[in-house]
PDB file of C-alpha atoms and ligand atoms in Angstrom:
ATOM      1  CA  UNK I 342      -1.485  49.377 -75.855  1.00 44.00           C
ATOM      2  CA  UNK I 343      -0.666  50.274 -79.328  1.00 48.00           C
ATOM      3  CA  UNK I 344       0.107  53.914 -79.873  1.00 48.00           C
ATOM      4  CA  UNK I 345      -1.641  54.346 -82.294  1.00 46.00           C
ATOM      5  CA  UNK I 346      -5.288  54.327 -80.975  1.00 49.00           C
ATOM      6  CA  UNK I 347      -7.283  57.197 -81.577  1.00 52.00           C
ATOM      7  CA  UNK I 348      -9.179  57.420 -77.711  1.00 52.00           C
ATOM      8  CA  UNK I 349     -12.451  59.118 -78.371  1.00 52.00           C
ATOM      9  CA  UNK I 350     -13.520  61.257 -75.462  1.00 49.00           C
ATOM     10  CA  UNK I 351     -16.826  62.334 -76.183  1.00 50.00           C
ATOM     11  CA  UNK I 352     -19.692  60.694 -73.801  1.00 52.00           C
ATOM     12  CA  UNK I 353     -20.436  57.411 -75.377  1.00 53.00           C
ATOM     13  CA  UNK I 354     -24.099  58.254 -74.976  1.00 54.00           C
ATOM     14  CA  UNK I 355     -24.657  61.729 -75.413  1.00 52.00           C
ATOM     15  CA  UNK I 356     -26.921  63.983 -73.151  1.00 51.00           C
ATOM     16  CA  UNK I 357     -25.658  62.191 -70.309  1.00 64.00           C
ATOM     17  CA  UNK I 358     -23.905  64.740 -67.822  1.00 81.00           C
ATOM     18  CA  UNK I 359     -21.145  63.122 -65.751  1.00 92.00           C
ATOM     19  CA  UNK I 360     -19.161  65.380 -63.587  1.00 92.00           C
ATOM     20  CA  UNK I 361     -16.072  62.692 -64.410  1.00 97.00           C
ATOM     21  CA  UNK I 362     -15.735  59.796 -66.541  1.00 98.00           C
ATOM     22  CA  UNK I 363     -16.555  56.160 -65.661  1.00 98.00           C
ATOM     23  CA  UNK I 364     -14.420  53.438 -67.063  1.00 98.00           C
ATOM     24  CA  UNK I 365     -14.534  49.387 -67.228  1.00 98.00           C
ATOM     25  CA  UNK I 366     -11.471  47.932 -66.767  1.00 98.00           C
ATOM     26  CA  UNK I 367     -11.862  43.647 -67.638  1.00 98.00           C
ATOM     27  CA  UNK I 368     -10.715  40.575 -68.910  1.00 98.00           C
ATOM     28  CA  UNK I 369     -10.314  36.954 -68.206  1.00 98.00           C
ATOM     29  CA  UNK I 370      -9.678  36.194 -64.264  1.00 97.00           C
ATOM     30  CA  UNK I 371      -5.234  36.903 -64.004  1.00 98.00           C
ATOM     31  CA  UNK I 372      -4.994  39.295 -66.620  1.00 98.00           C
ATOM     32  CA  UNK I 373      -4.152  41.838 -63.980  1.00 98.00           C
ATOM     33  CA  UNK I 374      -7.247  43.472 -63.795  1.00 98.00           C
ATOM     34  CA  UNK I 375      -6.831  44.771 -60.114  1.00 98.00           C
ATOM     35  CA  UNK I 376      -3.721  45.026 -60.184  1.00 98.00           C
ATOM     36  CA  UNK I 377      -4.100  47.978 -62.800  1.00 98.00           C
ATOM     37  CA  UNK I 378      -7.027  49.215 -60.791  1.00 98.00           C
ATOM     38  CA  UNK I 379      -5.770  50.104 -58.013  1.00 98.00           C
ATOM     39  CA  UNK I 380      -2.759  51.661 -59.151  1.00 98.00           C
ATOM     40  CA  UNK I 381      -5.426  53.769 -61.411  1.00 98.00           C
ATOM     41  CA  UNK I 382      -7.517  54.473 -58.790  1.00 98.00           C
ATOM     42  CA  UNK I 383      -4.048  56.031 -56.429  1.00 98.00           C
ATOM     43  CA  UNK I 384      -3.036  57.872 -59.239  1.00 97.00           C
ATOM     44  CA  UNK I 385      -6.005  59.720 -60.266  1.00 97.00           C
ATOM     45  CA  UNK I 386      -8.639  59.186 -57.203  1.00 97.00           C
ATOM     46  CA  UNK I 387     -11.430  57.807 -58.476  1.00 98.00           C
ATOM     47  CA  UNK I 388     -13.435  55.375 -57.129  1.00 98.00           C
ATOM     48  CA  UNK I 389     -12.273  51.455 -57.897  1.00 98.00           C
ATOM     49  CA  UNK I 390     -15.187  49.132 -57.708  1.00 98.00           C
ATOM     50  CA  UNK I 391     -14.146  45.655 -57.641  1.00 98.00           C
ATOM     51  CA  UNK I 392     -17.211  43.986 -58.261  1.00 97.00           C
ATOM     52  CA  UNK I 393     -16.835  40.453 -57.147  1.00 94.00           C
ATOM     53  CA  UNK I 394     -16.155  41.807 -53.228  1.00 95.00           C
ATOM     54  CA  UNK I 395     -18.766  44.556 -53.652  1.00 95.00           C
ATOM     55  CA  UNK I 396     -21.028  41.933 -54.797  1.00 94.00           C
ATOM     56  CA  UNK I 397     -19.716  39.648 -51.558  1.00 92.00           C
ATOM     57  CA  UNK I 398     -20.352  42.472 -49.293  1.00 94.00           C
ATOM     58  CA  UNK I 399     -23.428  43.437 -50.433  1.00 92.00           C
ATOM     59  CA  UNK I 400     -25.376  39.832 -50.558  1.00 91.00           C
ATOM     60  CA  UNK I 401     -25.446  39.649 -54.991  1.00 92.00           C
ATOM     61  CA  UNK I 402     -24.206  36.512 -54.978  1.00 91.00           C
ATOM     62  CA  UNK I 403     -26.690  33.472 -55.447  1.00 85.00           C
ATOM     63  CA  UNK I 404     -26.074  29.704 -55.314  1.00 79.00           C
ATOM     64  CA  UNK I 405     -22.405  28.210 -56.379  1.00 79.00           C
ATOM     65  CA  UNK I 406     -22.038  26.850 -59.601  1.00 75.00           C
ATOM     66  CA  UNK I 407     -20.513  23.504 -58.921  1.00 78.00           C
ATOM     67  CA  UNK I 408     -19.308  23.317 -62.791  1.00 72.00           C
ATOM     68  CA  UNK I 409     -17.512  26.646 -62.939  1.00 69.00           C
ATOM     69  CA  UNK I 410     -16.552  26.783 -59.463  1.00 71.00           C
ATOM     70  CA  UNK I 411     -17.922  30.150 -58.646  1.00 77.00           C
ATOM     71  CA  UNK I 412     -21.007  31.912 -57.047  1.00 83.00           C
ATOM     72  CA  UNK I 413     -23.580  32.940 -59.691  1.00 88.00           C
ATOM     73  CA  UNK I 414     -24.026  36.534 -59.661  1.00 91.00           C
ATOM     74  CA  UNK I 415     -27.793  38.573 -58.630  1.00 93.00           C
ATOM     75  CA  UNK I 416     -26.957  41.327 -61.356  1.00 94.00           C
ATOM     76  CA  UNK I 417     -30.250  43.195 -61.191  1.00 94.00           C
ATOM     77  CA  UNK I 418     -29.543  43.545 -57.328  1.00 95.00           C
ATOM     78  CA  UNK I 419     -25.769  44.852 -57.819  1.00 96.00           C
ATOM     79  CA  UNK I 420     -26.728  47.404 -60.695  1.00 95.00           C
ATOM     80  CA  UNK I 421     -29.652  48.993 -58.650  1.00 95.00           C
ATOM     81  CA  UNK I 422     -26.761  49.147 -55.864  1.00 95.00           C
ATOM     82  CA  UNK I 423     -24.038  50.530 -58.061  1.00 96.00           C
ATOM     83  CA  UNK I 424     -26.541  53.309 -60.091  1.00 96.00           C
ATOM     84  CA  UNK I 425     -26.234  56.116 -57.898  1.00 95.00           C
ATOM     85  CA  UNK I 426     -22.556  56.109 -57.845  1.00 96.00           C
ATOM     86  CA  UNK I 427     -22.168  55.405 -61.779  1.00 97.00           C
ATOM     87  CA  UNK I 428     -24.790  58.439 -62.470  1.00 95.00           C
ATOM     88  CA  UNK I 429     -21.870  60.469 -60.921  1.00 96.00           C
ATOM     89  CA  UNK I 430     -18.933  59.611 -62.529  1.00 97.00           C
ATOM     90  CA  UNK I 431     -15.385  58.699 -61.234  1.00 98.00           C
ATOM     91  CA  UNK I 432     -15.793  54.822 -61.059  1.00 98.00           C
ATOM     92  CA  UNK I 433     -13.146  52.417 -62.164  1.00 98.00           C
ATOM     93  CA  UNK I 434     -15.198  49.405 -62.259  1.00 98.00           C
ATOM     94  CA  UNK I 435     -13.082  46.182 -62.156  1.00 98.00           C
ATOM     95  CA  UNK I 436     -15.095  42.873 -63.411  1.00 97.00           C
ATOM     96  CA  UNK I 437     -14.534  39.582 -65.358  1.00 96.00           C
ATOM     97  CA  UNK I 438     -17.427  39.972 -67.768  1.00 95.00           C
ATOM     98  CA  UNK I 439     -19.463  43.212 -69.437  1.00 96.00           C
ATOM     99  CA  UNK I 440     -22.435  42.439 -71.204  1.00 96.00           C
ATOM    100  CA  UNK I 441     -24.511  42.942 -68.236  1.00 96.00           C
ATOM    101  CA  UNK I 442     -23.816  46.341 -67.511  1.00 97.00           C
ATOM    102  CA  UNK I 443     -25.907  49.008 -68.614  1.00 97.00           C
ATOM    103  CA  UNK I 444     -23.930  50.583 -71.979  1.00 97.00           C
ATOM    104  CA  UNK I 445     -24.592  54.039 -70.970  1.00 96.00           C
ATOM    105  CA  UNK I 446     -22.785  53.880 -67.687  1.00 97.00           C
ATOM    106  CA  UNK I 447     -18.935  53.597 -69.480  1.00 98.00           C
ATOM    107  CA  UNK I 448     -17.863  56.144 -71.626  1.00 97.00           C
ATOM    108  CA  UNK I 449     -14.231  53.929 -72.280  1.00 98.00           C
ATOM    109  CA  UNK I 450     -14.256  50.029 -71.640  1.00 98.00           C
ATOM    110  CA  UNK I 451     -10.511  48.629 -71.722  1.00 98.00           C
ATOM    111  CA  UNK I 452     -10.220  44.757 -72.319  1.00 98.00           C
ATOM    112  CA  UNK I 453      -6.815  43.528 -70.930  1.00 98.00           C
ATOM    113  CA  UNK I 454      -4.751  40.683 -71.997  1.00 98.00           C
ATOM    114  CA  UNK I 455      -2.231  38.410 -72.109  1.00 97.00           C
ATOM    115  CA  UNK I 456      -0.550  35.172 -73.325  1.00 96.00           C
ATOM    116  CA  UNK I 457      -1.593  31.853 -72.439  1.00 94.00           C
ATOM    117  CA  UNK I 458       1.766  30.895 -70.811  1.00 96.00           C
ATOM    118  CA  UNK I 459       1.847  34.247 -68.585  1.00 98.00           C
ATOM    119  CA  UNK I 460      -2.157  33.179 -67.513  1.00 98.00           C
ATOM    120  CA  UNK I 461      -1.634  29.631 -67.056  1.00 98.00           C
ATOM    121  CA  UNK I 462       1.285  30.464 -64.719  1.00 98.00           C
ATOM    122  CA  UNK I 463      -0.660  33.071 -62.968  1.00 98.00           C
ATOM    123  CA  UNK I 464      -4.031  31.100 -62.154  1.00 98.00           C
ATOM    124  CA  UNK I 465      -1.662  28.286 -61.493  1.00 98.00           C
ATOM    125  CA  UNK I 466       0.160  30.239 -58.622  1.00 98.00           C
ATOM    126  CA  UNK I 467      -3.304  31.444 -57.561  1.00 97.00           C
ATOM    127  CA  UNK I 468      -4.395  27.485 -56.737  1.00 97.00           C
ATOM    128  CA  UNK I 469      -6.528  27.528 -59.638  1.00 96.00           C
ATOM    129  CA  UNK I 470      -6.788  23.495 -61.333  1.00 95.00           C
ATOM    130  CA  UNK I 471      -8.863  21.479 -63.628  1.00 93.00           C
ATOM    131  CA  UNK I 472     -11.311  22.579 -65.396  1.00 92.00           C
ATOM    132  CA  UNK I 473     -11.296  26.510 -63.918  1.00 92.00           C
ATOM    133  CA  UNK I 474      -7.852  26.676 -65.086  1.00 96.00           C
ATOM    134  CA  UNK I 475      -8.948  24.973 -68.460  1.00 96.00           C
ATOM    135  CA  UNK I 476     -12.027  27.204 -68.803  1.00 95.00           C
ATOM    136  CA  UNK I 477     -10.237  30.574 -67.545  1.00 96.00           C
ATOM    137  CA  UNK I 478      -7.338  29.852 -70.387  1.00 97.00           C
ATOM    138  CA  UNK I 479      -9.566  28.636 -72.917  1.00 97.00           C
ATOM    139  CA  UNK I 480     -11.592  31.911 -72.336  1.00 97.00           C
ATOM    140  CA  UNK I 481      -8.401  34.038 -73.047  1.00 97.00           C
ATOM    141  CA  UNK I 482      -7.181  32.194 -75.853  1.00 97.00           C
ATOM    142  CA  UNK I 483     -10.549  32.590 -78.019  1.00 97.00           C
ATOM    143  CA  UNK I 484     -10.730  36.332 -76.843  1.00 97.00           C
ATOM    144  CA  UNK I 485     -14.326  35.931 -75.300  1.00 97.00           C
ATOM    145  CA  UNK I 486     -14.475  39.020 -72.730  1.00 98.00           C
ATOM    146  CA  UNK I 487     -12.700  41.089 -76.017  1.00 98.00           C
ATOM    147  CA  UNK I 488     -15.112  39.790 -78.300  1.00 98.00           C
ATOM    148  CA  UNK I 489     -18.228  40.271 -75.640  1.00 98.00           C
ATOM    149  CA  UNK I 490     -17.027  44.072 -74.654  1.00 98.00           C
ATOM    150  CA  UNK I 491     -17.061  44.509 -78.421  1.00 98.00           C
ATOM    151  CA  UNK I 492     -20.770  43.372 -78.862  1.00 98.00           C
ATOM    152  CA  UNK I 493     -21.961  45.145 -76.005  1.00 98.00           C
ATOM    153  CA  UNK I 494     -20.221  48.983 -76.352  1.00 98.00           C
ATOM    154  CA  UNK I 495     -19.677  51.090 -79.088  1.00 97.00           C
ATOM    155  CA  UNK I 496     -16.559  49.590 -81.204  1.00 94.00           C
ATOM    156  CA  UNK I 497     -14.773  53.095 -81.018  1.00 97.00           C
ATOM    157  CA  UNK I 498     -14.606  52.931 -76.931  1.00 98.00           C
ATOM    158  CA  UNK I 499     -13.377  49.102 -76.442  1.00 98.00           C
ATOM    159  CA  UNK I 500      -9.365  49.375 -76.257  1.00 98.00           C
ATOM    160  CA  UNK I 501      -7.370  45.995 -75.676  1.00 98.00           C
ATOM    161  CA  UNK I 502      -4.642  46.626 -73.920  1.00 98.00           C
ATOM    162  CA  UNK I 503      -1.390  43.853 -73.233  1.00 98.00           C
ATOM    163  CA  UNK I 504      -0.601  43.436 -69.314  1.00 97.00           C
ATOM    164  CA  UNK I 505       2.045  41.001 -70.152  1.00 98.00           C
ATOM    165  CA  UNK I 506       5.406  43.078 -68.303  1.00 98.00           C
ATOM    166  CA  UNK I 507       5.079  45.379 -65.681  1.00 98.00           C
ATOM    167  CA  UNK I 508       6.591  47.808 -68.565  1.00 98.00           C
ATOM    168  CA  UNK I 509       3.736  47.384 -69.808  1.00 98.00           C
ATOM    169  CA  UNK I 510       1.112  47.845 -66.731  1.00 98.00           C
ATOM    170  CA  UNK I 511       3.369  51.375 -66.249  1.00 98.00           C
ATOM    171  CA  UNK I 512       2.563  52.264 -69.763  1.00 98.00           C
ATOM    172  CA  UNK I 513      -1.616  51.546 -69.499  1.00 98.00           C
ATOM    173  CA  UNK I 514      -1.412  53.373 -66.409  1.00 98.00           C
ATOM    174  CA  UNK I 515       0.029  56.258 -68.372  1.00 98.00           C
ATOM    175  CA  UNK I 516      -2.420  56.359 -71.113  1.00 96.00           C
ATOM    176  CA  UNK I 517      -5.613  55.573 -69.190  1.00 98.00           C
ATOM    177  CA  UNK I 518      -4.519  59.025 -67.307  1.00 98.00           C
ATOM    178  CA  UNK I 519      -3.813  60.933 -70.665  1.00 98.00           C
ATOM    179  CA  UNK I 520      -7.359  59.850 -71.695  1.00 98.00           C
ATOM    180  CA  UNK I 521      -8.775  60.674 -68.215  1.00 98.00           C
ATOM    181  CA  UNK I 522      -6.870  63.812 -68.741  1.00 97.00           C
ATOM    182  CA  UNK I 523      -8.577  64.249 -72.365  1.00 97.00           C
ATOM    183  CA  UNK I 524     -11.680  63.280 -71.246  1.00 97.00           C
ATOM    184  CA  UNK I 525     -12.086  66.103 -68.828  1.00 96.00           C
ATOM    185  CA  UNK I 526     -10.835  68.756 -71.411  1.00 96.00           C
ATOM    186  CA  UNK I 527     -13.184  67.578 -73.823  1.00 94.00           C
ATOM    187  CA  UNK I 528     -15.695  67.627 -71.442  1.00 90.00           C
TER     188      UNK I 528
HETATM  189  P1  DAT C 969      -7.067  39.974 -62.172  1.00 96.86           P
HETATM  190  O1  DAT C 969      -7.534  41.066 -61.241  1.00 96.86           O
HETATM  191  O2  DAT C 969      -7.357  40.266 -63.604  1.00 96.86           O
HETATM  192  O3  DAT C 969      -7.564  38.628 -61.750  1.00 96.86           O
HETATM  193  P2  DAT C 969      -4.479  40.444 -60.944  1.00 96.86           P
HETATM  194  O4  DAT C 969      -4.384  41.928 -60.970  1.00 96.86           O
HETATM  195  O5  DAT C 969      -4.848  39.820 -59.649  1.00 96.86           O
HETATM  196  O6  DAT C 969      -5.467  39.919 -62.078  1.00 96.86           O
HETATM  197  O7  DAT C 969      -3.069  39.905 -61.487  1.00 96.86           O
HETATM  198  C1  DAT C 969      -2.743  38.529 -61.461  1.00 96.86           C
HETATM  199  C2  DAT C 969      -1.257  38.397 -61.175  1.00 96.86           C
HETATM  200  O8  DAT C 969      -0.513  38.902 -62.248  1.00 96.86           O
HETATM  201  C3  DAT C 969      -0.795  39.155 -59.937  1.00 96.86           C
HETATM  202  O9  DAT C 969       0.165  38.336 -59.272  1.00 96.86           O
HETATM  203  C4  DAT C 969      -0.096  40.381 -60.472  1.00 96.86           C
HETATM  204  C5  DAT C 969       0.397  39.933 -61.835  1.00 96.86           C
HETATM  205  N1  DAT C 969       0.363  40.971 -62.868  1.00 96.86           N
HETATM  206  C6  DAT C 969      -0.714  41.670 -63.270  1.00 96.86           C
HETATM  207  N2  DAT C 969      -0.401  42.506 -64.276  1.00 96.86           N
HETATM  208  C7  DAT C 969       0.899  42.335 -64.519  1.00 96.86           C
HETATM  209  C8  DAT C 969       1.830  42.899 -65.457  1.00 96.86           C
HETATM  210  N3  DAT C 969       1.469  43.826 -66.355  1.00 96.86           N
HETATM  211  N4  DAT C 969       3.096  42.478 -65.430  1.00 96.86           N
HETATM  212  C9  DAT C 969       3.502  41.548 -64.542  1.00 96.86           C
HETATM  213  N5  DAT C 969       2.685  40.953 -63.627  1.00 96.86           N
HETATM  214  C10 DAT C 969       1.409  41.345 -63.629  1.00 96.86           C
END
């Protein structure tokens, strides 16, 4: 993450109360979206919430798309699950896409990414082929999830981070805690 992002604390709606912050963590499928999670979530506590298995577990998915090789996702049942806990605070929340969630549950979103060689290998060692593999790079290449956090939050709390090395996964671990840290001075 470049150094020299100014990470704005305040709530990103105002008036809402949180007793600690909640933070989206996504990107294209391999960007290393869990794998930052959960070393987030052992560092600081909070709560991960990795939405495709909560959304398994808890009967949101629908049919399978056939074309993009996935389930389709019942988003108005997962959100009316998942309020509660966002209303509190303290949620990493680990998911693929973001233009779905309500804006005023994230007060920081951060977008990883990568390079196309680094995510073709990865999906490639995860068995994904075709046109998933196609679709999933293509996706990363023309920075849709970047370009979809940035039409759905404020501007000024959508950070793209690299998760390229795991130099650099130590270092977003390290400045997702100073603004955790931040947050909860600020607030
Ligand atoms: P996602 O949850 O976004 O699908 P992941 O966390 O499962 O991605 O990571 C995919 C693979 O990439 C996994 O084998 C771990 C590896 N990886 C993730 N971040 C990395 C990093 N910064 N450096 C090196 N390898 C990384």
């Amino acid at each position: 993450m470049d150094d020299s992002i100014e990470m704005d604390c305040a709530p990103a709606v105002p008036n809402i109360k949180r007793e600690a912050p909640n933070i989206l963590i996504t990107g294209t499928p391999g960007v290393g979206k869990s794998t930052l999670c959960r070393m987030l979530a052992e560092t600081t506590g909070m709560q991960w919430l990795e939405i495709s298995k909560i959304a398994k577990e808890n009967n949101c998915l629908e049919e399978y798309d056939e074309v993009y090789q996935c389930p389709v996702l019942d988003e108005d049942k997962l959100m009316d699950g998942m309020e509660e806990a966002m209303c509190q605070g303290g949620n990493i929340v680990d998911y693929h896409s973001c233009e779905f969630f309500p804006e005023r549950w994230f007060d920081v979103v951060f977008v990883l990414t990568t390079d196309n060689t680094t995510l073709y290998d990865r999906l490639t060692s995860r068995g994904y082929t075709g046109k998933k593999l196609q679709d999933n790079v293509e996706c990363e290449i023309f920075q849709v999830i970047l370009d979809e956090a940035k039409n759905s939050y404020k501007e000024e709390i959508v950070h793209e981070i690299q998760s390229i090395t795991p130099e650099q996964l130590q270092e977003n671990i390290e400045k997702i805690c100073l603004w955790i840290q931040q947050w909860f001075e600020t607030n």
